[in-house]
Amino acid sequence: MQQARSSFLSGIPNVCKNILIINIIVWLAQMVLMQRGIDLSDQFGLYYFESPNFRIYQFITYMFLHSPHSFGHVFFNMFAVFMFGRLLEQLWGPKRFLIYYFITGLGAALIQMLVVGIRIYSVKSGLSGDAIADVIAQGGQLLDQNMNYTDAAKGSLNLLLNTGTIGASGAVFGILLAFGMLFPNIPLYIIPFPFPIKAKWLVIGYGVIELVLGIADRGDNIAHFAHLGGMIFGIFMILYWKKKDRDRIKNRTNVEFFR
């Protein structure tokens, strides 16, 4: 049994393996601490910069947190890292894959902050300065008590300011985007479809769905624009590296030619 476990872990590249281990350990810590009344999301989830809960390090820490109430949240994210991330790490090497993972995760956070900022600006336009100040000062405490303002605008502003974003989904969508761009014609079987779907169509489909759901904003508590942010930054990273690699090969060929 020990041999089988060791063999399984040794088959996962180092960066992916550490991402899996860290996320699972943090998720278990979240569950244990939640039972003691401590929610790590309050400190390490990503909050809008005007929120009293905002800290600059949350741009990194948020992507290692998952809902302690849902095994599916951490499972599906880490399953995607295991299935697709390890192939990218083997192709790119650990350094480039690690950079890509964090850049797409940061990109997801920036896009999420931008979208939340636009929505906050829209809500603020219908509120007085005193009402806004009241939400900033007292809103978080109301949510801690499972309460909110009866005024719709103040309640909406309170949720936007004091609801954090957690999860590795932004970086995971970046991984899916990279897989679809680098292995576009590989067939994938996705439940519940009984037929294979090429990776490129799956990625395009995911992107369209996230865009539609993000614009609809049905209050499903999912950061759809963060997913899109991970994909957008992933596109830029891959195109940049392709150009850089082509230039390096071209320069090397020119040097060898002149020799």
Short mmCIF file of N, CA, C and O in Angstrom, two decimals, residues 200-250:
data_model
loop_
_atom_site.label_atom_id
_atom_site.label_comp_id
_atom_site.label_asym_id
_atom_site.label_seq_id
_atom_site.Cartn_x
_atom_site.Cartn_y
_atom_site.Cartn_z
N LYS A 200 -10.21 22.36 -27.97
CA LYS A 200 -10.38 23.76 -28.38
C LYS A 200 -11.85 24.18 -28.29
O LYS A 200 -12.16 25.31 -27.88
N TRP A 201 -12.78 23.27 -28.65
CA TRP A 201 -14.20 23.62 -28.57
C TRP A 201 -14.68 23.66 -27.13
O TRP A 201 -15.55 24.46 -26.78
N LEU A 202 -14.11 22.80 -26.31
CA LEU A 202 -14.46 22.81 -24.89
C LEU A 202 -14.07 24.13 -24.25
O LEU A 202 -14.84 24.74 -23.50
N VAL A 203 -12.86 24.60 -24.55
CA VAL A 203 -12.37 25.86 -23.98
C VAL A 203 -13.22 27.04 -24.47
O VAL A 203 -13.61 27.91 -23.69
N ILE A 204 -13.51 27.06 -25.76
CA ILE A 204 -14.35 28.14 -26.31
C ILE A 204 -15.73 28.12 -25.66
O ILE A 204 -16.29 29.16 -25.28
N GLY A 205 -16.28 26.92 -25.51
CA GLY A 205 -17.59 26.78 -24.89
C GLY A 205 -17.60 27.28 -23.46
O GLY A 205 -18.51 28.01 -23.04
N TYR A 206 -16.57 26.91 -22.69
CA TYR A 206 -16.45 27.38 -21.32
C TYR A 206 -16.38 28.90 -21.27
O TYR A 206 -17.01 29.55 -20.43
N GLY A 207 -15.58 29.48 -22.17
CA GLY A 207 -15.42 30.93 -22.19
C GLY A 207 -16.74 31.64 -22.46
O GLY A 207 -17.07 32.63 -21.78
N VAL A 208 -17.49 31.15 -23.43
CA VAL A 208 -18.79 31.75 -23.76
C VAL A 208 -19.76 31.63 -22.60
O VAL A 208 -20.47 32.59 -22.24
N ILE A 209 -19.80 30.45 -21.99
CA ILE A 209 -20.71 30.23 -20.84
C ILE A 209 -20.37 31.18 -19.69
O ILE A 209 -21.27 31.79 -19.09
N GLU A 210 -19.08 31.31 -19.38
CA GLU A 210 -18.68 32.18 -18.28
C GLU A 210 -19.03 33.64 -18.58
O GLU A 210 -19.44 34.38 -17.69
N LEU A 211 -18.85 34.06 -19.83
CA LEU A 211 -19.20 35.43 -20.21
C LEU A 211 -20.69 35.68 -20.05
O LEU A 211 -21.10 36.70 -19.48
N VAL A 212 -21.50 34.75 -20.54
CA VAL A 212 -22.96 34.91 -20.46
C VAL A 212 -23.42 34.93 -19.00
O VAL A 212 -24.20 35.80 -18.59
N LEU A 213 -22.92 34.01 -18.20
CA LEU A 213 -23.32 33.94 -16.79
C LEU A 213 -22.82 35.16 -16.02
O LEU A 213 -23.49 35.66 -15.12
N GLY A 214 -21.63 35.63 -16.37
CA GLY A 214 -21.09 36.82 -15.70
C GLY A 214 -21.91 38.05 -15.98
O GLY A 214 -22.20 38.85 -15.08
N ILE A 215 -22.32 38.23 -17.24
CA ILE A 215 -23.14 39.39 -17.60
C ILE A 215 -24.53 39.29 -16.98
O ILE A 215 -25.10 40.27 -16.51
N ALA A 216 -25.08 38.06 -16.95
CA ALA A 216 -26.41 37.86 -16.38
C ALA A 216 -26.43 38.17 -14.89
O ALA A 216 -27.41 38.70 -14.36
N ASP A 217 -25.32 37.87 -14.19
CA ASP A 217 -25.18 38.16 -12.76
C ASP A 217 -26.42 37.74 -11.96
O ASP A 217 -27.12 38.54 -11.37
N ARG A 218 -26.66 36.44 -11.95
CA ARG A 218 -27.85 35.91 -11.29
C ARG A 218 -27.64 35.63 -9.80
O ARG A 218 -28.47 34.98 -9.17
N GLY A 219 -26.53 36.08 -9.25
CA GLY A 219 -26.31 35.89 -7.82
C GLY A 219 -26.03 34.46 -7.44
O GLY A 219 -26.44 34.00 -6.36
N ASP A 220 -25.33 33.71 -8.31
CA ASP A 220 -25.02 32.31 -8.01
C ASP A 220 -23.77 32.15 -7.15
O ASP A 220 -23.31 31.04 -6.89
N ASN A 221 -23.19 33.28 -6.73
CA ASN A 221 -22.03 33.27 -5.84
C ASN A 221 -20.79 32.65 -6.49
O ASN A 221 -19.93 32.10 -5.81
N ILE A 222 -20.72 32.74 -7.82
CA ILE A 222 -19.56 32.25 -8.57
C ILE A 222 -18.92 33.42 -9.30
O ILE A 222 -19.62 34.21 -9.94
N ALA A 223 -17.59 33.55 -9.19
CA ALA A 223 -16.88 34.67 -9.80
C ALA A 223 -16.59 34.36 -11.27
O ALA A 223 -15.46 34.02 -11.65
N HIS A 224 -17.61 34.49 -12.12
CA HIS A 224 -17.47 34.12 -13.53
C HIS A 224 -16.41 34.97 -14.25
O HIS A 224 -15.68 34.47 -15.10
N PHE A 225 -16.34 36.24 -13.91
CA PHE A 225 -15.37 37.10 -14.58
C PHE A 225 -13.93 36.81 -14.12
O PHE A 225 -12.99 37.07 -14.86
N ALA A 226 -13.79 36.25 -12.93
CA ALA A 226 -12.46 35.79 -12.51
C ALA A 226 -12.01 34.63 -13.38
O ALA A 226 -10.84 34.54 -13.77
N HIS A 227 -12.93 33.74 -13.71
CA HIS A 227 -12.62 32.63 -14.62
C HIS A 227 -12.17 33.16 -15.97
O HIS A 227 -11.17 32.71 -16.54
N LEU A 228 -12.92 34.14 -16.48
CA LEU A 228 -12.55 34.76 -17.75
C LEU A 228 -11.20 35.46 -17.65
O LEU A 228 -10.41 35.44 -18.59
N GLY A 229 -10.95 36.08 -16.50
CA GLY A 229 -9.67 36.76 -16.30
C GLY A 229 -8.50 35.80 -16.39
O GLY A 229 -7.46 36.12 -16.99
N GLY A 230 -8.65 34.61 -15.80
CA GLY A 230 -7.59 33.61 -15.90
C GLY A 230 -7.35 33.19 -17.33
O GLY A 230 -6.20 33.01 -17.76
N MET A 231 -8.42 33.07 -18.11
CA MET A 231 -8.28 32.69 -19.52
C MET A 231 -7.65 33.81 -20.34
O MET A 231 -6.78 33.57 -21.19
N ILE A 232 -8.06 35.06 -20.09
CA ILE A 232 -7.53 36.20 -20.85
C ILE A 232 -6.04 36.35 -20.61
O ILE A 232 -5.25 36.50 -21.56
N PHE A 233 -5.64 36.31 -19.35
CA PHE A 233 -4.21 36.45 -19.05
C PHE A 233 -3.43 35.25 -19.57
O PHE A 233 -2.27 35.37 -19.94
N GLY A 234 -4.08 34.08 -19.59
CA GLY A 234 -3.44 32.90 -20.15
C GLY A 234 -3.13 33.06 -21.62
O GLY A 234 -2.05 32.68 -22.10
N ILE A 235 -4.07 33.65 -22.36
CA ILE A 235 -3.85 33.89 -23.80
C ILE A 235 -2.63 34.79 -24.00
O ILE A 235 -1.75 34.50 -24.83
N PHE A 236 -2.57 35.88 -23.25
CA PHE A 236 -1.45 36.81 -23.40
C PHE A 236 -0.11 36.16 -23.05
O PHE A 236 0.90 36.37 -23.74
N MET A 237 -0.11 35.34 -21.99
CA MET A 237 1.13 34.67 -21.59
C MET A 237 1.61 33.70 -22.66
O MET A 237 2.80 33.67 -23.01
N ILE A 238 0.70 32.91 -23.20
CA ILE A 238 1.09 31.92 -24.20
C ILE A 238 1.57 32.59 -25.48
O ILE A 238 2.59 32.20 -26.07
N LEU A 239 0.86 33.64 -25.93
CA LEU A 239 1.29 34.36 -27.14
C LEU A 239 2.64 35.03 -26.93
O LEU A 239 3.49 35.04 -27.84
N TYR A 240 2.85 35.58 -25.73
CA TYR A 240 4.14 36.23 -25.42
C TYR A 240 5.27 35.21 -25.45
O TYR A 240 6.33 35.44 -26.04
N TRP A 241 5.05 34.04 -24.84
CA TRP A 241 6.09 33.01 -24.81
C TRP A 241 6.36 32.45 -26.20
O TRP A 241 7.50 32.15 -26.54
N LYS A 242 5.30 32.31 -27.00
CA LYS A 242 5.51 31.82 -28.37
C LYS A 242 6.39 32.77 -29.17
O LYS A 242 7.30 32.34 -29.88
N LYS A 243 6.12 34.06 -29.04
CA LYS A 243 6.93 35.04 -29.75
C LYS A 243 8.37 35.04 -29.22
O LYS A 243 9.33 35.10 -29.99
N LYS A 244 8.50 34.97 -27.90
CA LYS A 244 9.83 34.96 -27.28
C LYS A 244 10.62 33.74 -27.73
O LYS A 244 11.82 33.85 -28.04
N ASP A 245 9.97 32.58 -27.78
CA ASP A 245 10.66 31.36 -28.21
C ASP A 245 11.05 31.43 -29.68
O ASP A 245 12.14 30.98 -30.05
N ARG A 246 10.16 31.98 -30.51
CA ARG A 246 10.49 32.13 -31.92
C ARG A 246 11.68 33.06 -32.12
O ARG A 246 12.58 32.78 -32.91
N ASP A 247 11.70 34.17 -31.38
CA ASP A 247 12.82 35.13 -31.49
C ASP A 247 14.12 34.50 -31.03
O ASP A 247 15.18 34.73 -31.63
N ARG A 248 14.05 33.68 -29.96
CA ARG A 248 15.26 33.04 -29.46
C ARG A 248 15.81 32.06 -30.49
O ARG A 248 17.02 32.02 -30.74
N ILE A 249 14.91 31.28 -31.11
CA ILE A 249 15.35 30.32 -32.14
C ILE A 249 15.92 31.05 -33.34
O ILE A 249 16.94 30.66 -33.91
N LYS A 250 15.27 32.15 -33.72
CA LYS A 250 15.73 32.93 -34.87
C LYS A 250 17.11 33.53 -34.61
O LYS A 250 18.00 33.47 -35.46
#
